[in-house]
PDB file of C-alpha atoms in Angstrom:
ATOM      1  CA  MET A   1       0.000   0.000   0.000  1.00 70.00           C
ATOM      2  CA  PHE A   2       1.448   3.346  -1.043  1.00 74.00           C
ATOM      3  CA  ASP A   3       1.079   6.725   0.657  1.00 77.00           C
ATOM      4  CA  SER A   4      -0.542   9.565  -1.243  1.00 80.00           C
ATOM      5  CA  LEU A   5       0.743  13.145  -1.051  1.00 79.00           C
ATOM      6  CA  GLY A   6      -2.256  14.042   1.120  1.00 82.00           C
ATOM      7  CA  THR A   7      -1.383  11.292   3.622  1.00 86.00           C
ATOM      8  CA  VAL A   8       2.253  12.428   3.869  1.00 86.00           C
ATOM      9  CA  ILE A   9       1.329  16.088   4.354  1.00 87.00           C
ATOM     10  CA  GLY A  10      -1.407  15.161   6.852  1.00 89.00           C
ATOM     11  CA  ARG A  11       1.191  13.267   8.906  1.00 90.00           C
ATOM     12  CA  VAL A  12       3.636  16.195   8.705  1.00 90.00           C
ATOM     13  CA  LEU A  13       0.968  18.656   9.862  1.00 91.00           C
ATOM     14  CA  ARG A  14      -0.188  16.461  12.771  1.00 92.00           C
ATOM     15  CA  LEU A  15       3.319  15.735  14.081  1.00 92.00           C
ATOM     16  CA  GLY A  16       4.372  19.347  13.417  1.00 91.00           C
ATOM     17  CA  ALA A  17       1.415  20.621  15.464  1.00 93.00           C
ATOM     18  CA  ALA A  18       2.365  18.284  18.336  1.00 94.00           C
ATOM     19  CA  LEU A  19       5.976  19.473  18.229  1.00 93.00           C
ATOM     20  CA  VAL A  20       4.963  23.139  18.137  1.00 92.00           C
ATOM     21  CA  ALA A  21       2.604  22.609  21.079  1.00 93.00           C
ATOM     22  CA  ALA A  22       5.492  21.052  23.052  1.00 94.00           C
ATOM     23  CA  ILE A  23       7.867  23.900  22.113  1.00 93.00           C
ATOM     24  CA  GLY A  24       5.159  26.441  22.973  1.00 92.00           C
ATOM     25  CA  ILE A  25       4.632  24.930  26.440  1.00 93.00           C
ATOM     26  CA  VAL A  26       8.357  24.615  27.255  1.00 93.00           C
ATOM     27  CA  GLY A  27       9.054  28.091  25.793  1.00 92.00           C
ATOM     28  CA  SER A  28       6.189  29.605  27.807  1.00 92.00           C
ATOM     29  CA  LEU A  29       7.559  28.137  31.030  1.00 93.00           C
ATOM     30  CA  VAL A  30      11.084  29.358  30.302  1.00 92.00           C
ATOM     31  CA  GLY A  31       9.755  32.728  29.133  1.00 90.00           C
ATOM     32  CA  TYR A  32       7.624  33.142  32.253  1.00 91.00           C
ATOM     33  CA  LEU A  33      10.576  32.335  34.499  1.00 92.00           C
ATOM     34  CA  LEU A  34      12.873  34.748  32.636  1.00 90.00           C
ATOM     35  CA  THR A  35      10.654  37.733  31.803  1.00 87.00           C
ATOM     36  CA  GLY A  36       7.166  37.117  33.225  1.00 86.00           C
ATOM     37  CA  LEU A  37       3.938  37.240  31.185  1.00 88.00           C
ATOM     38  CA  PRO A  38       5.434  38.886  28.036  1.00 88.00           C
ATOM     39  CA  GLY A  39       7.748  35.868  27.818  1.00 88.00           C
ATOM     40  CA  VAL A  40       4.703  33.573  27.589  1.00 91.00           C
ATOM     41  CA  TYR A  41       3.239  35.699  24.755  1.00 90.00           C
ATOM     42  CA  ALA A  42       6.622  35.704  23.017  1.00 89.00           C
ATOM     43  CA  ALA A  43       6.935  31.896  23.159  1.00 91.00           C
ATOM     44  CA  LEU A  44       3.382  31.340  21.924  1.00 92.00           C
ATOM     45  CA  ILE A  45       3.770  33.859  19.066  1.00 90.00           C
ATOM     46  CA  GLY A  46       7.152  32.432  18.042  1.00 90.00           C
ATOM     47  CA  SER A  47       6.058  28.796  17.944  1.00 91.00           C
ATOM     48  CA  GLY A  48       2.699  29.626  16.331  1.00 91.00           C
ATOM     49  CA  ALA A  49       4.315  31.768  13.624  1.00 90.00           C
ATOM     50  CA  ALA A  50       6.868  29.060  12.800  1.00 89.00           C
ATOM     51  CA  PHE A  51       4.123  26.429  12.497  1.00 90.00           C
ATOM     52  CA  LEU A  52       1.928  28.687  10.347  1.00 90.00           C
ATOM     53  CA  PHE A  53       4.869  29.468   8.069  1.00 87.00           C
ATOM     54  CA  THR A  54       5.842  25.827   7.459  1.00 86.00           C
ATOM     55  CA  ALA A  55       2.251  24.503   7.379  1.00 89.00           C
ATOM     56  CA  LEU A  56       1.244  27.016   4.681  1.00 89.00           C
ATOM     57  CA  THR A  57       3.987  25.708   2.376  1.00 87.00           C
ATOM     58  CA  ALA A  58       2.832  22.106   2.911  1.00 87.00           C
ATOM     59  CA  LEU A  59      -0.792  23.093   2.247  1.00 89.00           C
ATOM     60  CA  SER A  60       0.155  25.039  -0.888  1.00 90.00           C
ATOM     61  CA  VAL A  61       1.913  21.914  -2.235  1.00 87.00           C
ATOM     62  CA  LEU A  62      -1.162  19.813  -1.440  1.00 87.00           C
ATOM     63  CA  ILE A  63      -3.524  22.272  -3.158  1.00 90.00           C
ATOM     64  CA  GLY A  64      -1.124  22.799  -6.069  1.00 87.00           C
ATOM     65  CA  SER A  65      -0.751  19.056  -6.685  1.00 84.00           C
ATOM     66  CA  LYS A  66      -4.399  18.943  -7.777  1.00 86.00           C
ATOM     67  CA  LEU A  67      -3.664  21.496 -10.534  1.00 87.00           C
ATOM     68  CA  ASN A  68      -1.507  21.299 -13.664  1.00 85.00           C
ATOM     69  CA  LEU A  69       2.213  22.187 -13.561  1.00 83.00           C
ATOM     70  CA  ALA A  70       1.692  25.937 -14.023  1.00 87.00           C
ATOM     71  CA  GLY A  71      -1.045  25.927 -11.378  1.00 89.00           C
ATOM     72  CA  PHE A  72       1.206  23.964  -9.020  1.00 86.00           C
ATOM     73  CA  LEU A  73       4.052  26.456  -9.398  1.00 87.00           C
ATOM     74  CA  GLY A  74       1.645  29.382  -9.079  1.00 90.00           C
ATOM     75  CA  ALA A  75       0.175  27.999  -5.857  1.00 91.00           C
ATOM     76  CA  VAL A  76       3.528  27.112  -4.275  1.00 88.00           C
ATOM     77  CA  LEU A  77       5.590  30.130  -5.350  1.00 89.00           C
ATOM     78  CA  GLY A  78       2.751  32.677  -5.201  1.00 91.00           C
ATOM     79  CA  GLY A  79       1.755  31.408  -1.778  1.00 89.00           C
ATOM     80  CA  TRP A  80       5.393  31.599  -0.672  1.00 88.00           C
ATOM     81  CA  LEU A  81       5.761  35.201  -1.845  1.00 88.00           C
ATOM     82  CA  ILE A  82       2.515  36.384  -0.217  1.00 89.00           C
ATOM     83  CA  LYS A  83       3.417  34.552   2.989  1.00 88.00           C
ATOM     84  CA  MET A  84       6.852  36.208   3.123  1.00 86.00           C
ATOM     85  CA  VAL A  85       5.371  39.696   2.710  1.00 88.00           C
ATOM     86  CA  LEU A  86       2.674  39.054   5.332  1.00 89.00           C
ATOM     87  CA  PHE A  87       5.216  37.704   7.832  1.00 87.00           C
ATOM     88  CA  LEU A  88       7.541  40.643   7.179  1.00 86.00           C
ATOM     89  CA  ILE A  89       4.709  43.082   7.934  1.00 89.00           C
ATOM     90  CA  GLY A  90       3.517  41.050  10.946  1.00 87.00           C
ATOM     91  CA  PHE A  91       6.984  40.755  12.500  1.00 84.00           C
ATOM     92  CA  SER A  92       7.609  44.433  11.834  1.00 83.00           C
ATOM     93  CA  PHE A  93       4.459  45.432  13.777  1.00 86.00           C
ATOM     94  CA  LEU A  94       5.323  42.940  16.520  1.00 84.00           C
ATOM     95  CA  ASN A  95       8.820  44.375  16.853  1.00 80.00           C
ATOM     96  CA  LYS A  96       7.370  47.860  17.384  1.00 81.00           C
ATOM     97  CA  SER A  97       4.675  46.795  19.858  1.00 82.00           C
ATOM     98  CA  ASP A  98       4.877  47.967  23.472  1.00 80.00           C
ATOM     99  CA  TRP A  99       3.288  44.945  25.133  1.00 82.00           C
ATOM    100  CA  LEU A 100       6.140  42.697  23.979  1.00 81.00           C
ATOM    101  CA  THR A 101       8.919  43.932  26.256  1.00 81.00           C
ATOM    102  CA  ARG A 102      12.458  44.306  24.958  1.00 81.00           C
ATOM    103  CA  ASP A 103      13.931  41.541  27.113  1.00 83.00           C
ATOM    104  CA  SER A 104      11.238  39.026  26.060  1.00 84.00           C
ATOM    105  CA  ARG A 105      11.913  39.465  22.309  1.00 86.00           C
ATOM    106  CA  PRO A 106      14.823  36.998  22.087  1.00 88.00           C
ATOM    107  CA  ILE A 107      12.335  34.316  23.226  1.00 90.00           C
ATOM    108  CA  VAL A 108      10.408  34.847  19.950  1.00 89.00           C
ATOM    109  CA  PHE A 109      13.623  34.238  18.026  1.00 90.00           C
ATOM    110  CA  PHE A 110      14.622  31.107  19.922  1.00 91.00           C
ATOM    111  CA  THR A 111      11.158  29.517  19.733  1.00 92.00           C
ATOM    112  CA  VAL A 112      10.979  30.273  15.973  1.00 92.00           C
ATOM    113  CA  VAL A 113      14.401  28.700  15.382  1.00 92.00           C
ATOM    114  CA  SER A 114      13.685  25.606  17.496  1.00 93.00           C
ATOM    115  CA  ALA A 115      10.228  25.091  15.931  1.00 92.00           C
ATOM    116  CA  VAL A 116      11.638  25.482  12.390  1.00 92.00           C
ATOM    117  CA  ILE A 117      14.543  23.075  12.974  1.00 93.00           C
ATOM    118  CA  GLY A 118      12.295  20.547  14.734  1.00 93.00           C
ATOM    119  CA  GLY A 119       9.770  20.853  11.898  1.00 91.00           C
ATOM    120  CA  LEU A 120      12.491  20.161   9.327  1.00 92.00           C
ATOM    121  CA  VAL A 121      13.554  17.032  11.209  1.00 93.00           C
ATOM    122  CA  ILE A 122       9.922  15.810  11.197  1.00 92.00           C
ATOM    123  CA  ASP A 123       9.516  16.618   7.472  1.00 90.00           C
ATOM    124  CA  THR A 124      12.679  14.719   6.566  1.00 92.00           C
ATOM    125  CA  LEU A 125      11.839  11.674   8.697  1.00 92.00           C
ATOM    126  CA  ILE A 126       8.279  11.408   7.375  1.00 90.00           C
ATOM    127  CA  VAL A 127       9.243  11.884   3.721  1.00 87.00           C
ATOM    128  CA  SER A 128      12.122   9.384   3.995  1.00 88.00           C
ATOM    129  CA  LYS A 129       9.839   6.769   5.583  1.00 87.00           C
ATOM    130  CA  ALA A 130       6.866   7.407   3.258  1.00 83.00           C
ATOM    131  CA  ARG A 131       6.112   4.795   0.638  1.00 81.00           C
ATOM    132  CA  LEU A 132       5.600   7.051  -2.355  1.00 76.00           C
ATOM    133  CA  THR A 133       4.722   5.628  -5.742  1.00 71.00           C
ATOM    134  CA  ALA A 134       7.424   5.864  -8.368  1.00 66.00           C
ATOM    135  CA  THR A 135       4.807   6.811 -10.944  1.00 62.00           C
ATOM    136  CA  LEU A 136       2.025   9.362 -11.167  1.00 53.00           C
ATOM    137  CA  ASP A 137      -0.726   8.471  -8.694  1.00 52.00           C
ATOM    138  CA  LYS A 138      -3.376  10.266 -10.755  1.00 52.00           C
ATOM    139  CA  PRO A 139      -5.039   8.410 -13.670  1.00 43.00           C
TER     140      PRO A 139
ATOM    141  CA  MET B   1      46.623  60.166  -5.173  1.00 62.00           C
ATOM    142  CA  GLN B   2      43.165  60.863  -6.518  1.00 75.00           C
ATOM    143  CA  ILE B   3      42.064  57.326  -5.561  1.00 77.00           C
ATOM    144  CA  ILE B   4      43.143  57.898  -1.958  1.00 77.00           C
ATOM    145  CA  HIS B   5      41.203  61.145  -1.920  1.00 78.00           C
ATOM    146  CA  LEU B   6      38.079  59.389  -3.289  1.00 78.00           C
ATOM    147  CA  ALA B   7      38.411  56.561  -0.748  1.00 76.00           C
ATOM    148  CA  ALA B   8      38.672  59.051   2.108  1.00 76.00           C
ATOM    149  CA  GLU B   9      35.613  60.893   0.796  1.00 78.00           C
ATOM    150  CA  ALA B  10      33.640  57.598   0.528  1.00 74.00           C
ATOM    151  CA  ALA B  11      34.644  56.617   4.069  1.00 72.00           C
ATOM    152  CA  THR B  12      33.374  59.972   5.349  1.00 72.00           C
ATOM    153  CA  GLN B  13      30.045  59.479   3.561  1.00 71.00           C
ATOM    154  CA  VAL B  14      29.633  55.889   4.857  1.00 64.00           C
ATOM    155  CA  SER B  15      30.186  57.059   8.416  1.00 63.00           C
ATOM    156  CA  GLN B  16      27.357  59.565   7.933  1.00 66.00           C
ATOM    157  CA  ILE B  17      24.757  56.956   6.889  1.00 64.00           C
ATOM    158  CA  SER B  18      21.951  56.781   9.407  1.00 66.00           C
ATOM    159  CA  GLY B  19      18.622  54.978   9.630  1.00 67.00           C
ATOM    160  CA  ASN B  20      17.389  51.475  10.240  1.00 69.00           C
ATOM    161  CA  LEU B  21      20.015  48.978   9.080  1.00 68.00           C
ATOM    162  CA  GLY B  22      17.491  46.150   9.659  1.00 67.00           C
ATOM    163  CA  VAL B  23      16.073  47.010   6.227  1.00 70.00           C
ATOM    164  CA  LEU B  24      19.389  46.004   4.653  1.00 76.00           C
ATOM    165  CA  GLY B  25      19.411  42.911   6.860  1.00 74.00           C
ATOM    166  CA  TYR B  26      16.109  41.692   5.452  1.00 76.00           C
ATOM    167  CA  GLY B  27      17.330  42.279   1.913  1.00 79.00           C
ATOM    168  CA  LEU B  28      20.454  40.239   2.588  1.00 80.00           C
ATOM    169  CA  ALA B  29      18.413  37.491   4.288  1.00 80.00           C
ATOM    170  CA  ALA B  30      16.093  37.273   1.251  1.00 82.00           C
ATOM    171  CA  ILE B  31      18.867  36.826  -1.324  1.00 88.00           C
ATOM    172  CA  GLY B  32      19.910  33.317  -0.261  1.00 88.00           C
ATOM    173  CA  PRO B  33      16.428  31.762   0.026  1.00 89.00           C
ATOM    174  CA  GLY B  34      15.377  33.513  -3.201  1.00 89.00           C
ATOM    175  CA  ILE B  35      18.223  31.926  -5.170  1.00 92.00           C
ATOM    176  CA  GLY B  36      17.703  28.607  -3.365  1.00 92.00           C
ATOM    177  CA  VAL B  37      13.990  28.327  -4.070  1.00 91.00           C
ATOM    178  CA  GLY B  38      14.590  29.391  -7.679  1.00 92.00           C
ATOM    179  CA  LEU B  39      17.137  26.589  -8.140  1.00 94.00           C
ATOM    180  CA  VAL B  40      14.886  23.971  -6.486  1.00 93.00           C
ATOM    181  CA  VAL B  41      11.920  24.935  -8.666  1.00 91.00           C
ATOM    182  CA  SER B  42      13.911  25.176 -11.905  1.00 93.00           C
ATOM    183  CA  LYS B  43      15.435  21.721 -11.387  1.00 94.00           C
ATOM    184  CA  THR B  44      12.022  20.257 -10.523  1.00 91.00           C
ATOM    185  CA  ILE B  45      10.514  21.671 -13.729  1.00 91.00           C
ATOM    186  CA  GLU B  46      13.440  20.266 -15.681  1.00 94.00           C
ATOM    187  CA  SER B  47      12.994  16.841 -14.071  1.00 93.00           C
ATOM    188  CA  ILE B  48       9.217  16.793 -14.669  1.00 89.00           C
ATOM    189  CA  ALA B  49       9.812  17.766 -18.313  1.00 91.00           C
ATOM    190  CA  ARG B  50      12.223  14.833 -18.660  1.00 93.00           C
ATOM    191  CA  GLN B  51      10.062  12.298 -16.793  1.00 90.00           C
ATOM    192  CA  PRO B  52       6.468  13.522 -16.403  1.00 87.00           C
ATOM    193  CA  GLU B  53       5.398  10.212 -14.820  1.00 86.00           C
ATOM    194  CA  LEU B  54       7.572  11.021 -11.776  1.00 84.00           C
ATOM    195  CA  ALA B  55       5.779  14.338 -11.128  1.00 83.00           C
ATOM    196  CA  ALA B  56       4.098  13.221  -7.872  1.00 81.00           C
ATOM    197  CA  ARG B  57       7.372  12.077  -6.345  1.00 83.00           C
ATOM    198  CA  LEU B  58       9.286  15.120  -7.544  1.00 86.00           C
ATOM    199  CA  GLN B  59       6.674  17.429  -6.020  1.00 85.00           C
ATOM    200  CA  VAL B  60       7.314  15.895  -2.585  1.00 85.00           C
ATOM    201  CA  THR B  61      11.070  16.245  -3.021  1.00 88.00           C
ATOM    202  CA  MET B  62      10.608  19.842  -4.163  1.00 89.00           C
ATOM    203  CA  TRP B  63       8.492  20.601  -1.097  1.00 87.00           C
ATOM    204  CA  LEU B  64      11.250  19.230   1.158  1.00 90.00           C
ATOM    205  CA  GLY B  65      13.812  21.376  -0.685  1.00 92.00           C
ATOM    206  CA  ILE B  66      11.656  24.491  -0.319  1.00 90.00           C
ATOM    207  CA  ALA B  67      11.046  23.714   3.382  1.00 89.00           C
ATOM    208  CA  PHE B  68      14.799  23.677   4.055  1.00 91.00           C
ATOM    209  CA  THR B  69      15.421  26.826   2.037  1.00 90.00           C
ATOM    210  CA  GLU B  70      12.569  28.833   3.545  1.00 87.00           C
ATOM    211  CA  ALA B  71      13.777  27.968   7.065  1.00 88.00           C
ATOM    212  CA  LEU B  72      16.652  30.344   6.379  1.00 87.00           C
ATOM    213  CA  ALA B  73      14.204  33.049   5.288  1.00 86.00           C
ATOM    214  CA  LEU B  74      12.077  32.655   8.424  1.00 87.00           C
ATOM    215  CA  ILE B  75      15.139  32.809  10.676  1.00 87.00           C
ATOM    216  CA  GLY B  76      16.202  35.934   8.746  1.00 85.00           C
ATOM    217  CA  LEU B  77      12.783  37.511   9.381  1.00 84.00           C
ATOM    218  CA  ALA B  78      13.030  36.725  13.099  1.00 85.00           C
ATOM    219  CA  THR B  79      16.546  38.138  13.612  1.00 84.00           C
ATOM    220  CA  PRO B  80      15.344  41.699  14.492  1.00 81.00           C
ATOM    221  CA  PHE B  81      13.964  40.203  17.722  1.00 81.00           C
ATOM    222  CA  ILE B  82      17.456  39.317  18.875  1.00 81.00           C
ATOM    223  CA  PHE B  83      19.706  41.850  17.107  1.00 77.00           C
ATOM    224  CA  ALA B  84      17.625  44.984  17.730  1.00 65.00           C
ATOM    225  CA  ALA B  85      19.611  47.726  19.399  1.00 55.00           C
TER     226      ALA B  85
END
C-alpha cells in the first residue's frame, strides 16, 4: 500500500502541530521564568508563527498538486511570496509593539528557530519513511 | 593620489549613513532563500519535463527542498527580535 501526497502532508501537519505545542509549552515556562507574562506571549507567538509558516507551504503543495504544472508552481511560489510579505509586515508590527517587552523578544527568536529546525527534522523523517509511488498516482 | 582622496571621501560618507540597518538585513536574508527556491523549482521543472510520470514524487522532493530553504528566510525575518539595538 502506497502513501498519497495528502497522507504524507497530513502526517507532517499532525506531528508538526504536536511538536509546536510542546515547544510552545516549554518556551512559555522558560519565558515566564525569565521575563514574566510577556515571555509567555513571546513563546506562543514564536512557535505559532513558525508552524503557520511551514504549514502554509505544505498546504500550498497539497492544493497545487491537484492542478496542472503551471497551477502547481503558481500555488507554491505565489503562496510563498505572499506569505513572506505578510510575515515581514507582521513581524515588523510585533517588533514595534509595546506589550512585547524588549527583554522578552529573544524568546520569539529562539522559539521560531527551534520550531523550524524541529519541523524540518519531522519533514525529513516522514518523507524518507513514506512509501511514495514511483509513478504518477493520478489516472 | 586621486584614488586615496576618493576613498577618504567615501569613508566619510559611509560614516554619515543613518537609519534602520534592519532594512538592509532583510534584503540580505532574502537573497539566499530567493536563489535557493529558484534553483529547487527550476530543477524540478526540468525533471518533470524529462520524466512527467515522476511528477508526484518530484513534487514531494521539491516541497522538502523548499522547506529547508525557507527555514533560512524565516530565521532571517526573526533576527530583528534578537539583534535589535
